mmCIF file of C-alpha atoms and ligand atoms in Angstrom:
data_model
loop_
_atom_site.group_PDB
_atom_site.id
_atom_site.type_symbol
_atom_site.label_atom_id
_atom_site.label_comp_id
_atom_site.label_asym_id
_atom_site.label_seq_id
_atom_site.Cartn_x
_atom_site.Cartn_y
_atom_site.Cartn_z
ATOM 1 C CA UNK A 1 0.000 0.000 0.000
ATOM 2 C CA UNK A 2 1.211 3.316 -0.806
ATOM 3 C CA UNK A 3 1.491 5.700 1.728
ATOM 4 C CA UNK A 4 1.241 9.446 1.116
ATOM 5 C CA UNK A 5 4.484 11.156 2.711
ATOM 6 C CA UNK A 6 3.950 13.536 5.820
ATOM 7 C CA UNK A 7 6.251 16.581 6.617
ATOM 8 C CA UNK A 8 5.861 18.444 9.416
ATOM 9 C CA UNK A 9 7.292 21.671 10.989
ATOM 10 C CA UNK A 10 7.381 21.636 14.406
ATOM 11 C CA UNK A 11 7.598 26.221 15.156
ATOM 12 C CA UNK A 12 8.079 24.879 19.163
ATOM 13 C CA UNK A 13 8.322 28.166 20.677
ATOM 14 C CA UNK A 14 9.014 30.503 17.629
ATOM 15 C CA UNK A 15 6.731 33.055 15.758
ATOM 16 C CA UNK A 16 4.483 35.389 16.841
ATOM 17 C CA UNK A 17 0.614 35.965 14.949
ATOM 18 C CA UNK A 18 2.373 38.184 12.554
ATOM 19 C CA UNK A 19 5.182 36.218 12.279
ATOM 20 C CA UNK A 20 2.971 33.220 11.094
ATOM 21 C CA UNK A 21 1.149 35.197 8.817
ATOM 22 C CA UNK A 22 4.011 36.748 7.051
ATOM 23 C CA UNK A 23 5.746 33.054 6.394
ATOM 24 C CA UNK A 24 2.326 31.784 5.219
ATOM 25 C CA UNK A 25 2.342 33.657 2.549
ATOM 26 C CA UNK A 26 5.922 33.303 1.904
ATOM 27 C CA UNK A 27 5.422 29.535 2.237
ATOM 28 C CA UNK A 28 2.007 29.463 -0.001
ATOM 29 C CA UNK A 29 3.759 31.173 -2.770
ATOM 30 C CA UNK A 30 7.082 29.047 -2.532
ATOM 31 C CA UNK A 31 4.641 26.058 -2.978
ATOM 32 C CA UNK A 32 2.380 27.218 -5.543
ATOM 33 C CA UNK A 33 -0.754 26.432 -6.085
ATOM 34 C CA UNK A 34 -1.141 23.496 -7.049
ATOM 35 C CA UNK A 35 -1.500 20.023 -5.144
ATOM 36 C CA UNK A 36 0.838 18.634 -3.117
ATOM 37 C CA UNK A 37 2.316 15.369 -3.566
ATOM 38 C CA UNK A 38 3.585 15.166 0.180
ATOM 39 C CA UNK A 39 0.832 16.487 2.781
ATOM 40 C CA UNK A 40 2.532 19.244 4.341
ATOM 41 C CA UNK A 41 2.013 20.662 7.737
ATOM 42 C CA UNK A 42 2.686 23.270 10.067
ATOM 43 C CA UNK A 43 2.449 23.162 13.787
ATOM 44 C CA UNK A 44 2.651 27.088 15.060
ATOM 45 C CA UNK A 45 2.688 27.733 19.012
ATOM 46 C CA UNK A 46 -1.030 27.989 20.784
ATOM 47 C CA UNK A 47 -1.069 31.769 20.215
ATOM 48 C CA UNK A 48 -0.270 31.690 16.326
ATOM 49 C CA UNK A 49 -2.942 29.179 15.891
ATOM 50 C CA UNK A 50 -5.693 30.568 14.907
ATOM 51 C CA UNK A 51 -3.978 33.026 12.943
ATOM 52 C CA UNK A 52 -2.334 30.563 11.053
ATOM 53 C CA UNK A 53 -5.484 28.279 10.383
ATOM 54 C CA UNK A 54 -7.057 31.532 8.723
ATOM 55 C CA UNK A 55 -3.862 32.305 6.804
ATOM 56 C CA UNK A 56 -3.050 28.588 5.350
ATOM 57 C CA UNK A 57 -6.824 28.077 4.919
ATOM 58 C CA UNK A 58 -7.560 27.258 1.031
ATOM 59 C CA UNK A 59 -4.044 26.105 0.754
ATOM 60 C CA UNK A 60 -3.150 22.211 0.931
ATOM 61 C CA UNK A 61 -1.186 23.108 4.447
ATOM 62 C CA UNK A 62 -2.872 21.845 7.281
ATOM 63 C CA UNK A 63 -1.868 23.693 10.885
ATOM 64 C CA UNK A 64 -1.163 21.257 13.876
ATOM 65 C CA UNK A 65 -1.465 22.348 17.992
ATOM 66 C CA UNK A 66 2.104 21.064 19.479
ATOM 67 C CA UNK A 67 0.496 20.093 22.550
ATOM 68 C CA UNK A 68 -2.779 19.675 24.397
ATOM 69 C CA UNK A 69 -4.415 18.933 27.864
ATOM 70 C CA UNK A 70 -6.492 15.351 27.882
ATOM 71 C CA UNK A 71 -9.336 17.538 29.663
ATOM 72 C CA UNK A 72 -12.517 19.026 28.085
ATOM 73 C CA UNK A 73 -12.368 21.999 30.049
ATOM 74 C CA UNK A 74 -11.896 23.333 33.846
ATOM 75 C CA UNK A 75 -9.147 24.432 36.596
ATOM 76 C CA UNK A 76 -5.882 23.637 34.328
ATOM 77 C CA UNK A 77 -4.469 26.925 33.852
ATOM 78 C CA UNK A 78 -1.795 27.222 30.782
ATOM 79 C CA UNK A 79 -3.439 24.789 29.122
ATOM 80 C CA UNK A 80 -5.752 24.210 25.963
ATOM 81 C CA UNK A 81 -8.171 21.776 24.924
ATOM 82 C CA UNK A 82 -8.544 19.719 22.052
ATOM 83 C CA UNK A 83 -11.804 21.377 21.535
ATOM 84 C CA UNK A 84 -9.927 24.730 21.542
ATOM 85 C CA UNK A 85 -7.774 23.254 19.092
ATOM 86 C CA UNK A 86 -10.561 22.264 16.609
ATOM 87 C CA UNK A 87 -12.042 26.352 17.485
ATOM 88 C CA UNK A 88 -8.821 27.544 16.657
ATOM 89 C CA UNK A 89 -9.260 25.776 13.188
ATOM 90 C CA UNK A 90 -6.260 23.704 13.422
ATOM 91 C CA UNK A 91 -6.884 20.326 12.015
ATOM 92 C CA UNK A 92 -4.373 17.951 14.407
ATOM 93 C CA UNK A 93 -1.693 18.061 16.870
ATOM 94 C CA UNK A 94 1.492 16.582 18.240
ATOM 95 C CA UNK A 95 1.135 14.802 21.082
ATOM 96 C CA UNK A 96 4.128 13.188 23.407
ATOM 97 C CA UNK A 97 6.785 15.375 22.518
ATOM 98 C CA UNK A 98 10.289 14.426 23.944
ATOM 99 C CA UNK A 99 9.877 18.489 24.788
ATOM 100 C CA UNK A 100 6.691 17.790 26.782
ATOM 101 C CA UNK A 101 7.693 14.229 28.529
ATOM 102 C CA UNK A 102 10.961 16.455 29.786
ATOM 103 C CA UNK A 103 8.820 19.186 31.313
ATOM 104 C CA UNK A 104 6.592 16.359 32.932
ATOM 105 C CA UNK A 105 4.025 14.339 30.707
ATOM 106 C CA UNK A 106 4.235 11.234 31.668
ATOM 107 C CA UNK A 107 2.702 8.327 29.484
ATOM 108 C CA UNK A 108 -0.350 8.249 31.337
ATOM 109 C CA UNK A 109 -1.430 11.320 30.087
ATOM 110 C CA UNK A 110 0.029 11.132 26.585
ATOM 111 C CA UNK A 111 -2.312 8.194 25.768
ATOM 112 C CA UNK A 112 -5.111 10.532 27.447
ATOM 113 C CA UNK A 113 -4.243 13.680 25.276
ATOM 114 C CA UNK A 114 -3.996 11.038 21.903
ATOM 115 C CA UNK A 115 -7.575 9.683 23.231
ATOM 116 C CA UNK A 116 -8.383 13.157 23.871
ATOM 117 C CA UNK A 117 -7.451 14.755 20.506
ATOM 118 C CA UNK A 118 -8.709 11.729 18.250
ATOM 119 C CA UNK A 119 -12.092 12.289 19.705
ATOM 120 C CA UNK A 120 -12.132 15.889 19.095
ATOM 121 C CA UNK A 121 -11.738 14.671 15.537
ATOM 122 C CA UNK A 122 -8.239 15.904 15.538
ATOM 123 C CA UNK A 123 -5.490 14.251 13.733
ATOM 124 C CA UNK A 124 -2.441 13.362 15.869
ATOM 125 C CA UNK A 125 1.361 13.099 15.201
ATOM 126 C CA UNK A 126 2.624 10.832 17.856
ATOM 127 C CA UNK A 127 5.946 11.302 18.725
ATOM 128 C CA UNK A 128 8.296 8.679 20.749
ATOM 129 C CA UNK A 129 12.478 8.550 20.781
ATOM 130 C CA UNK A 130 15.238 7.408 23.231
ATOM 131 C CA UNK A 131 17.572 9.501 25.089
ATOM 132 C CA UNK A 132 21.378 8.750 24.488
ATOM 133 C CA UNK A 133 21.878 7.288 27.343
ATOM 134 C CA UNK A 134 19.076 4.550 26.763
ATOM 135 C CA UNK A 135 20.344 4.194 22.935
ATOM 136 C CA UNK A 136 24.149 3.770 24.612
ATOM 137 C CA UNK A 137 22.698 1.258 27.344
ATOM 138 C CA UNK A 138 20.960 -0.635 23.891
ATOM 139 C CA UNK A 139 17.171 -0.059 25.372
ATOM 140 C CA UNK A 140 16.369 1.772 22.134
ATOM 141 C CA UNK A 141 13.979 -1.285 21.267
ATOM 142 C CA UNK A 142 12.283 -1.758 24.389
ATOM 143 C CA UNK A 143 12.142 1.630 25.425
ATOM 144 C CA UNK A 144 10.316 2.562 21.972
ATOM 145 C CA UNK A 145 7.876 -0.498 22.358
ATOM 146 C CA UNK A 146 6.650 0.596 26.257
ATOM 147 C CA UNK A 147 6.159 4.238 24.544
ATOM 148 C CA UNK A 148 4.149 2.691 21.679
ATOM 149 C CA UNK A 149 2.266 0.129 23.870
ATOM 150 C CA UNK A 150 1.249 2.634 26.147
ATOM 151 C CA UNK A 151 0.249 5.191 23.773
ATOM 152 C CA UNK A 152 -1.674 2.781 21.344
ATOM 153 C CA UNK A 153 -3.686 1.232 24.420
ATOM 154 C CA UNK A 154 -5.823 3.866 23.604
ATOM 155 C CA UNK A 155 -6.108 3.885 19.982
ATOM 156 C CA UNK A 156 -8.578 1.525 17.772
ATOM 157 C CA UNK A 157 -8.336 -0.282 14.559
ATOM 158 C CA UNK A 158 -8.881 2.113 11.929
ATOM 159 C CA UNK A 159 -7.728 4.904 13.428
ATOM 160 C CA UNK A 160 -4.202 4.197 11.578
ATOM 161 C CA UNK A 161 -5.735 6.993 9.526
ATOM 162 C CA UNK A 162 -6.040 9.637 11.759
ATOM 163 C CA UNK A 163 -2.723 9.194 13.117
ATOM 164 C CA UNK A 164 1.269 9.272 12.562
ATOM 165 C CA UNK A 165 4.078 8.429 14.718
ATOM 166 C CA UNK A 166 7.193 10.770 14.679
ATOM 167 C CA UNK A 167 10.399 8.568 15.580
ATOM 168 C CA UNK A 168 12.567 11.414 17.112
ATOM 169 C CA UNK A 169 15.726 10.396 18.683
ATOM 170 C CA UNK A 170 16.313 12.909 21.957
ATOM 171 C CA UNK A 171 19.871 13.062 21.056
ATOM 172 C CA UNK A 172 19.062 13.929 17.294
ATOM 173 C CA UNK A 173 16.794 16.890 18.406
ATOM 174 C CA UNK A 174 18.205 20.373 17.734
ATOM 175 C CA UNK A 175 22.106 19.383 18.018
ATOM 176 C CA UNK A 176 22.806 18.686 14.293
ATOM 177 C CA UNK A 177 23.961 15.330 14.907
ATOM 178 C CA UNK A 178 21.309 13.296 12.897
ATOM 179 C CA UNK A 179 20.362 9.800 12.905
ATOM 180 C CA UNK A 180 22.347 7.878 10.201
ATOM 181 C CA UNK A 181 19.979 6.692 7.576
ATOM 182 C CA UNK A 182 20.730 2.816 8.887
ATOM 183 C CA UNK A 183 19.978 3.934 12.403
ATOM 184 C CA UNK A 184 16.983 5.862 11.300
ATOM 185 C CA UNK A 185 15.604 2.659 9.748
ATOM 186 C CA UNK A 186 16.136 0.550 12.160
ATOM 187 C CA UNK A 187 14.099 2.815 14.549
ATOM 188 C CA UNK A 188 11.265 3.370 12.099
ATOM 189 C CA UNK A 189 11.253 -0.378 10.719
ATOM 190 C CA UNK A 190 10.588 -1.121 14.577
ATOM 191 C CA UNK A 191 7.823 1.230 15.150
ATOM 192 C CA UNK A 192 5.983 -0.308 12.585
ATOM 193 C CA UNK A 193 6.602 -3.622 13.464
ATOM 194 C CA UNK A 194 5.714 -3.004 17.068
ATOM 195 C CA UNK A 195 2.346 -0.072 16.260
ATOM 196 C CA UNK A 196 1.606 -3.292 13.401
ATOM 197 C CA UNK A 197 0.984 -5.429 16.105
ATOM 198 C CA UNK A 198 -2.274 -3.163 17.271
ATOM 199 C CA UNK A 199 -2.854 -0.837 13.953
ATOM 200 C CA UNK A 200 -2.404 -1.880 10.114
ATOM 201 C CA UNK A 201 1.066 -1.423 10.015
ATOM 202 C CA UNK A 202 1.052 -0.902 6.101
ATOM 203 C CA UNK A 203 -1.053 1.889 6.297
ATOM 204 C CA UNK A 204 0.139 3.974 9.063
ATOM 205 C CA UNK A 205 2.754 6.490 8.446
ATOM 206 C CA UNK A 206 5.689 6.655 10.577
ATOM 207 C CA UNK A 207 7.837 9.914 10.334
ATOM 208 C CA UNK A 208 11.723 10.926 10.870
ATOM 209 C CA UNK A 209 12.612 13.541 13.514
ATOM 210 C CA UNK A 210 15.849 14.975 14.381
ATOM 211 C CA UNK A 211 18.153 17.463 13.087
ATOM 212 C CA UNK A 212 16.157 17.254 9.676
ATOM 213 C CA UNK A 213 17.784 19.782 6.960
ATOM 214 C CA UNK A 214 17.484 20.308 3.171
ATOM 215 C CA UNK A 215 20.732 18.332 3.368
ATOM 216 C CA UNK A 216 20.005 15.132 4.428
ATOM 217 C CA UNK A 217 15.884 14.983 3.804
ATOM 218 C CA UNK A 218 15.969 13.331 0.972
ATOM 219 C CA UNK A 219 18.450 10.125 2.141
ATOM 220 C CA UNK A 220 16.268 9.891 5.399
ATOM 221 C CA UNK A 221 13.317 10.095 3.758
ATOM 222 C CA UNK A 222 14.220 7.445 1.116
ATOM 223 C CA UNK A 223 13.725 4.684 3.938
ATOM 224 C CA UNK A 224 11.353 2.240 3.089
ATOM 225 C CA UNK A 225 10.363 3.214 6.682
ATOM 226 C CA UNK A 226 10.404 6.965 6.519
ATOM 227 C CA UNK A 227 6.978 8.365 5.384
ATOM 228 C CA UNK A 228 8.101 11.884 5.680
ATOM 229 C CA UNK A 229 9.548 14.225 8.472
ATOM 230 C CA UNK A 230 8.905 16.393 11.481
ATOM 231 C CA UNK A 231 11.337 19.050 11.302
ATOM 232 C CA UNK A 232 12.350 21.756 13.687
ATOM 233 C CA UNK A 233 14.670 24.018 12.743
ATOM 234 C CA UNK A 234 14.778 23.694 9.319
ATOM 235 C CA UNK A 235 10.966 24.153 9.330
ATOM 236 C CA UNK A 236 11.362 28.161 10.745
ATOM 237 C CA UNK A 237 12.607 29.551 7.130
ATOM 238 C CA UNK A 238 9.715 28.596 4.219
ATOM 239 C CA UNK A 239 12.326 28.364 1.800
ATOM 240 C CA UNK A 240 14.683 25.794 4.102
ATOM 241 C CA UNK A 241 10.807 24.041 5.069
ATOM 242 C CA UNK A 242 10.050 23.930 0.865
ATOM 243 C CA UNK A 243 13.174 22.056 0.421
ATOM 244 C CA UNK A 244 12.368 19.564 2.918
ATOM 245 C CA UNK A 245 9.080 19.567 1.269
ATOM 246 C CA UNK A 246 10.055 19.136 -2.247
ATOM 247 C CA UNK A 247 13.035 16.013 -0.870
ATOM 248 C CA UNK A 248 9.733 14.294 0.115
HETATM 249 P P1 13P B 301 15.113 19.815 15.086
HETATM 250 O O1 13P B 301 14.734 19.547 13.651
HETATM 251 O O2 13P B 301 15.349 21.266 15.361
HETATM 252 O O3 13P B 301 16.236 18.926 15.531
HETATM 253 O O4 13P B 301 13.838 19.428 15.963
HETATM 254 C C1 13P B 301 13.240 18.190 15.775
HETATM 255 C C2 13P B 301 11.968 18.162 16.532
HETATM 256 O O5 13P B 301 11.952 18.064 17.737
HETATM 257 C C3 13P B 301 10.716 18.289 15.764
HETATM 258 O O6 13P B 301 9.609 18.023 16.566
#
């Protein structure tokens, strides 16, 4: 089964309402107008959201939360729902970034905020990845599995649709040093083989994370694996993002 690559880019805390605006249309017109062959997505900080949503909307670039709380509504303060989300007119988010699990989100409430956001009728990117110290201690493997088998407890047949998984590496994220291809696939071909166990593997897309660039997209994308990409970095200038776009 073919699967229609993903690219992603993560803002994480970058860009302010004008900011967003003023790469959207940067970003729309580096694209053109035409479809996409990769889908392409954007996924701006809480307070760009809605700003975004209205400038992407028409285009074929859907606009991601990075983060939500697994609650409707009530005494949470900082946080956002996933029905805030959908207001906001983003179409998905990210949920279980490495980001998030450092500042506290425990698995627990990942697989709440997935549950949360799926039934919003959100789309999720789920992301999982081992620190160096677990890849240097070799509990990559099992450390990925009790991320995925936690996560997908929650998730049903079918929903393979509605979701991807990001396969970020800790130790990959925002230092440069990227996964090598090999390593890259070895990661990915076990998140499918592990998520294939629950979901229809074939169908669900599985995405590279890490130090991302224009430079090495196109190798780590070539996988048979890699569906696509969640970038950070790269994804903050439109041209540098429409590169990583175009590899896919
Ligand atoms: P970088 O591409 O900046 O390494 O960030 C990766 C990431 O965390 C995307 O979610």
């Amino acid at each position: 089964m073919a699967r229609r690559p993903l690219v992603a880019g993560n803002w994480k805390m970058h860009k302010t309402g004008a900011e967003a605006r003023a790469y959207a249309a940067e970003l729309r017109a580096l694209l053109g107008r035409g479809p996409l062959v990769p889908e392409v997505a954007v996924c701006p900080p809480f307070t760009a959201l809605a700003t975004a949503a209205e400038a992407f909307d028409g285009s074929a670039i859907a606009v991601l939360a990075q983060a939500l709380h697994e609650a409707p509504q009530g005494a949470h303060t900082g946080e956002i729902s996933a029905a805030m989300i959908a207001a906001a007119g983003a179409t998905g988010a990210l949920v279980g970034h490495s980001e998030r699990r450092a500042a506290g989100e425990t698995d627990e409430q990942v697989a709440a905020r997935l549950r949360a956001a799926l039934d919003a009728g959100l789309d999720v990117i789920l992301c999982v990845g081992e620190s160096l110290e677990l890849r240097e201690a070799g509990e990559t493997r099992l450390w990925l599995a009790r991320q995925l088998a936690s996560a997908l407890g929650v998730v049903a047949e079918g929903e393979e649709r509605r979701l991807a998984i990001a396969y970020e590496p800790i130790w990959a994220i925002g230092t440069g040093r990227t996964a090598t291809p090999q390593t890259a696939q070895e990661a990915l071909a076990h998140v499918r083989a592990v998520a294939g166990a629950k979901l229809d593997g074939t169908a669900l897309r599985i995405l590279y994370g890490g130090s991302v660039t224009p430079d090495n997209a196109a190798e780590l994308m070539a996988q048979p694996d890699a569906d696509g990409a969640l970038v950070g970095g790269a994804s903050l200038e439109p041209a540098s993002f429409r590169d990583i776009v175009r590899a896919a």
